[in-house]
GROMACS .gro file of C-alpha atoms in nm:
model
  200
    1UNK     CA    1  12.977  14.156   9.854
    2UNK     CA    2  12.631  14.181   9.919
    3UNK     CA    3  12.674  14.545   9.778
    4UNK     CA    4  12.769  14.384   9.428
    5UNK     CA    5  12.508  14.176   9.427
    6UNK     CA    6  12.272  14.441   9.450
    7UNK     CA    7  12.397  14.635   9.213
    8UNK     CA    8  12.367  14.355   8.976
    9UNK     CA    9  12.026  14.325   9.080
   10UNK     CA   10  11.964  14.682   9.011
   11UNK     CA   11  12.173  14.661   8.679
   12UNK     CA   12  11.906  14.388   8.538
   13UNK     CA   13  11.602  14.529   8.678
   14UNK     CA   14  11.742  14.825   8.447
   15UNK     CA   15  11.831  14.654   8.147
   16UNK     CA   16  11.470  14.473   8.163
   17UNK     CA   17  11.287  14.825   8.220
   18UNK     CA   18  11.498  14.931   7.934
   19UNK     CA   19  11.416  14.615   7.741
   20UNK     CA   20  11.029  14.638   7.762
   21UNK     CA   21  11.037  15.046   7.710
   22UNK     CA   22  11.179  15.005   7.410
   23UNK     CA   23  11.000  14.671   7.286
   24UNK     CA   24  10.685  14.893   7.384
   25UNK     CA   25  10.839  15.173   7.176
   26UNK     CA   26  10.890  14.946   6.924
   27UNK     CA   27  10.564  14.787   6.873
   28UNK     CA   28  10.404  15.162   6.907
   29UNK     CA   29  10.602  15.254   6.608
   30UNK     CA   30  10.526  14.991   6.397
   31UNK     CA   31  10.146  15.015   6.453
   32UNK     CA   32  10.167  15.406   6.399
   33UNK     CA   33  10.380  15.288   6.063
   34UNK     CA   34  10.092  15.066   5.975
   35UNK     CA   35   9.820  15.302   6.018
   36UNK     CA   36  10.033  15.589   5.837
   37UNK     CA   37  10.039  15.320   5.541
   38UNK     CA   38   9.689  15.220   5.559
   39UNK     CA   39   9.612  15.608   5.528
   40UNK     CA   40   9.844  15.643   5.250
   41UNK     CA   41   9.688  15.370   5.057
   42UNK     CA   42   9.346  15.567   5.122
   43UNK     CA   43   9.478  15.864   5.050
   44UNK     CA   44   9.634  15.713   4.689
   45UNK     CA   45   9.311  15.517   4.674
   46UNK     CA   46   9.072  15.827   4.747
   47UNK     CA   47   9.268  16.055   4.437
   48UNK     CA   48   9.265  15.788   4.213
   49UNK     CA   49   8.884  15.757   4.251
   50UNK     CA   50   8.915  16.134   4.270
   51UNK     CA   51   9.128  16.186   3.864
   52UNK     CA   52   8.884  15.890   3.756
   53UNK     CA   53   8.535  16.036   3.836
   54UNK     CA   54   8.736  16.396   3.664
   55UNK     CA   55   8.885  16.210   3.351
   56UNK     CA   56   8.512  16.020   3.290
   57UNK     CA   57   8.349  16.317   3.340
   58UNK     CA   58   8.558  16.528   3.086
   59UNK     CA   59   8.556  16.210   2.872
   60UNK     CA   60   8.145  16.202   2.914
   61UNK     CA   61   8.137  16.573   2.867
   62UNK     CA   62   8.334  16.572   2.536
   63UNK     CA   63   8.119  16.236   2.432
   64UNK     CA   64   7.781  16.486   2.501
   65UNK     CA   65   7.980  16.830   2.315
   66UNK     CA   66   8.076  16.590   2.039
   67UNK     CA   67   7.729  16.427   2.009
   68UNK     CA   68   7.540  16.767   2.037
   69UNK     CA   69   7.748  16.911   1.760
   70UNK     CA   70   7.669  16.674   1.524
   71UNK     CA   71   7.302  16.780   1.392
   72UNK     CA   72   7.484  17.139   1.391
   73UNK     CA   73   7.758  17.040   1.150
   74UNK     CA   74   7.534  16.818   1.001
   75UNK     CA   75   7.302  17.072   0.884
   76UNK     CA   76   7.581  17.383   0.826
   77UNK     CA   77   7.713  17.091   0.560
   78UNK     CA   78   7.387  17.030   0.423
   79UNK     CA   79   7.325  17.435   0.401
   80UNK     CA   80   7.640  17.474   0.231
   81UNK     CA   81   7.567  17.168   0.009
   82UNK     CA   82   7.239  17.298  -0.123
   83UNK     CA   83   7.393  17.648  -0.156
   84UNK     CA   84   7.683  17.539  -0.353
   85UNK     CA   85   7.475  17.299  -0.591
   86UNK     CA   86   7.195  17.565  -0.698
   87UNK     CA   87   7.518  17.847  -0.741
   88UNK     CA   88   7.656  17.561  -0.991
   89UNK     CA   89   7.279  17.547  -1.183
   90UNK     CA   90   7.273  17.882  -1.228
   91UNK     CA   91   7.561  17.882  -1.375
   92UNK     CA   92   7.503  17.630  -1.574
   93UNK     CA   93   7.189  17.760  -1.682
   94UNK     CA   94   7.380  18.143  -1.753
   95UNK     CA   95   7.635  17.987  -1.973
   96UNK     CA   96   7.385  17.840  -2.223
   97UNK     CA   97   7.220  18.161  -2.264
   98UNK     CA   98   7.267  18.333  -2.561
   99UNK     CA   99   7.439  18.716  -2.511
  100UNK     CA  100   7.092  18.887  -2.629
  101UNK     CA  101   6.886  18.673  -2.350
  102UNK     CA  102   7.145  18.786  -2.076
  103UNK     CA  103   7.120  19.141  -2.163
  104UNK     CA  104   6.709  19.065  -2.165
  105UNK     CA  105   6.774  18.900  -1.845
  106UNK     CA  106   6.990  19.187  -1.708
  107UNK     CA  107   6.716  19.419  -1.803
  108UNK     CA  108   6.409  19.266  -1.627
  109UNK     CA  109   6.537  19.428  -1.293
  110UNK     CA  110   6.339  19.764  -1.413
  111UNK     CA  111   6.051  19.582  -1.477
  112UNK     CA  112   5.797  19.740  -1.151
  113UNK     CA  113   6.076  20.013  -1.153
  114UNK     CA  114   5.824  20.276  -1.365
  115UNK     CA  115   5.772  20.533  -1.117
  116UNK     CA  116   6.146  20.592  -1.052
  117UNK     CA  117   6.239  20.679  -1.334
  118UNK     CA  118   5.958  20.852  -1.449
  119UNK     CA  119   5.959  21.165  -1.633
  120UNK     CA  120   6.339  21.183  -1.680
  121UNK     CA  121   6.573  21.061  -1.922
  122UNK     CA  122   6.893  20.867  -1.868
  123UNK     CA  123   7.246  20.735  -2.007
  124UNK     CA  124   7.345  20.346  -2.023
  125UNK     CA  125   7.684  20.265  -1.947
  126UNK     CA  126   7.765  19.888  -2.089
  127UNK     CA  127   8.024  19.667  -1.908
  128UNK     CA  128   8.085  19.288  -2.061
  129UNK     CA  129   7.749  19.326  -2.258
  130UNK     CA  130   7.722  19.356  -2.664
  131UNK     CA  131   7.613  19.772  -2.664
  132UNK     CA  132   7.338  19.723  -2.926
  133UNK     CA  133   7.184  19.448  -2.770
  134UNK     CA  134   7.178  19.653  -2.453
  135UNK     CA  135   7.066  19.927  -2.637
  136UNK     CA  136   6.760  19.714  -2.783
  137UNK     CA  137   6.661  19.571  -2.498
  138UNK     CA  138   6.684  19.925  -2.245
  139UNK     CA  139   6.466  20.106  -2.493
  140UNK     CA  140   6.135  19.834  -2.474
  141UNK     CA  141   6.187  19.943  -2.133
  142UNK     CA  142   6.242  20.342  -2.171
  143UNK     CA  143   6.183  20.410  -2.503
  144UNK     CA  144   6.263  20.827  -2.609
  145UNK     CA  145   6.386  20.798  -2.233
  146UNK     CA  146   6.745  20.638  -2.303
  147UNK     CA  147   6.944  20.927  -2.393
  148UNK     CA  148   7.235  20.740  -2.510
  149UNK     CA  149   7.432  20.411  -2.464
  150UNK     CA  150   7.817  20.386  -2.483
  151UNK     CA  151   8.061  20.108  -2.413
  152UNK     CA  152   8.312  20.052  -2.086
  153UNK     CA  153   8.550  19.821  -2.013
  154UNK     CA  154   8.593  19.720  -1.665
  155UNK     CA  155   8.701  19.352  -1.543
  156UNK     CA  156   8.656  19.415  -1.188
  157UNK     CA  157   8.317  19.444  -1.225
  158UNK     CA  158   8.045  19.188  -1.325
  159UNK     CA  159   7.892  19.233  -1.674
  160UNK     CA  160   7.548  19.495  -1.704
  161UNK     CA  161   7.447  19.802  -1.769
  162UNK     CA  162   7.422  20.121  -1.535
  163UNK     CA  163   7.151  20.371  -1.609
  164UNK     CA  164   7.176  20.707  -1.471
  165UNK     CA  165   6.997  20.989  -1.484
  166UNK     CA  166   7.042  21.306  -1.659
  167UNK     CA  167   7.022  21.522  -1.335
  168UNK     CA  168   7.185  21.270  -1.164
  169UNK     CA  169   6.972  21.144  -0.855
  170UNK     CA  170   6.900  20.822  -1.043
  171UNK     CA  171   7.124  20.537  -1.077
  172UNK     CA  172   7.075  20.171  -1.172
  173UNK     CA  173   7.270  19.903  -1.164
  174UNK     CA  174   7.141  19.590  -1.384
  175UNK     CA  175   7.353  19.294  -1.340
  176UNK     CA  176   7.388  18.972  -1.400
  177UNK     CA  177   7.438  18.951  -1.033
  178UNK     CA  178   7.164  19.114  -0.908
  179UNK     CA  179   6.911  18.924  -1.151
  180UNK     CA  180   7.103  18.602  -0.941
  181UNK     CA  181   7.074  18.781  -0.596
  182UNK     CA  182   6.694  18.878  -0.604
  183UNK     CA  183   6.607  18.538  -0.780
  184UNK     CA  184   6.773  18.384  -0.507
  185UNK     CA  185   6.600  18.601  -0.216
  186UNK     CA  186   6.254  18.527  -0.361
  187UNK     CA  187   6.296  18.194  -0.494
  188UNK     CA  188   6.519  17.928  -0.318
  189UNK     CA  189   6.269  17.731  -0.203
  190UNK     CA  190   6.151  17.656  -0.567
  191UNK     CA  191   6.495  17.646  -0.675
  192UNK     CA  192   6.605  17.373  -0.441
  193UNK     CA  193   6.246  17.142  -0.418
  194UNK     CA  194   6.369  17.159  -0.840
  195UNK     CA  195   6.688  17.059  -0.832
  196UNK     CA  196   6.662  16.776  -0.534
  197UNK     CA  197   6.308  16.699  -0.619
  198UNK     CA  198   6.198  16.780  -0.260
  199UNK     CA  199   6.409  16.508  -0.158
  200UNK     CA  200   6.615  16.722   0.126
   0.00000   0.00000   0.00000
């Protein structure tokens, strides 16, 4: 009997060692769960801080790209503005001229040209022009020197005249677009200051 009792005794003793090891157990997990939270929510807290500070910064960075590219653009427009505007003058200003005062225009290029051609004589070949204006015009510039003059037809090329020697190792091109070119390369800062009135 008094065996029994013991062994009861022992029995509870157990059960209550049991009890508290696993109430300690118990508690120790849910304080490691808590602190494994409160590092996920730092973690979570840490990255979102993390992709804001990255996403403001690309955001600030394409604000500053955008910002600095502005005068850029601004000023390739206004380039291309002022560009396009004096082509469309001198367009303008072409078409009212009468054939004879193209051809005259055409021919200017040789003007300052005296020493190449020089003491040799030379053929005209007319594309898009009238050939006895051309004709009129090249001789006040060569006199006994132009040879001859004949007539061509070719669309792919702009209207003028080409001069070339009799031997050969001269050739000139007078066209309507070189007249534009060189005007161009020595004059577009009068030609803009007159058609914007130094306002740009």
């Amino acid at each position: 009997m008094e065996e029994l009792r013991s062994t009861d005794i022992l029995d509870k003793e157990i059960q209550n060692d049991a009890r508290k090891k696993a109430q300690a157990v118990l508690e120790q997990g849910k304080k490691k769960a808590a602190e494994y939270l409160d590092k996920v929510q730092e973690r979570l807290q840490s990255a979102r801080v993390q992709k804001e500070k990255f996403y403001s910064g690309k955001e600030a960075k394409k604000q500053k790209d955008s910002d600095a590219s502005l005068p850029l653009e601004k000023k390739r427009f206004l380039v291309s503005f002022i560009g396009n505007s004096i082509d469309q003058a001198i367009d303008a200003h072409l078409k009212s001229l009468s054939p004879s005062r193209r051809v005259e225009l055409a021919a200017k290029i040789l003007d300052g040209k005296e020493e190449v051609f020089k003491g040799k004589r030379f053929s005209a070949k007319v594309n898009g022009f009238d050939k006895n204006e051309v004709q009129k015009a090249v001789e006040k510039k060569l006199g006994s020197a132009l040879l001859s003059c004949e007539r061509i037809q070719n669309e792919q090329n702009p209207d003028g005249i080409i001069l070339e020697s009799e031997d050969k190792s001269v050739k000139i091109r007078l066209t309507i677009d070189e007249v534009i070119g060189a005007a161009k390369d020595n004059h577009y800062q009068e030609m803009r200051d007159a058609l914007f009135g130094g306002r740009l």
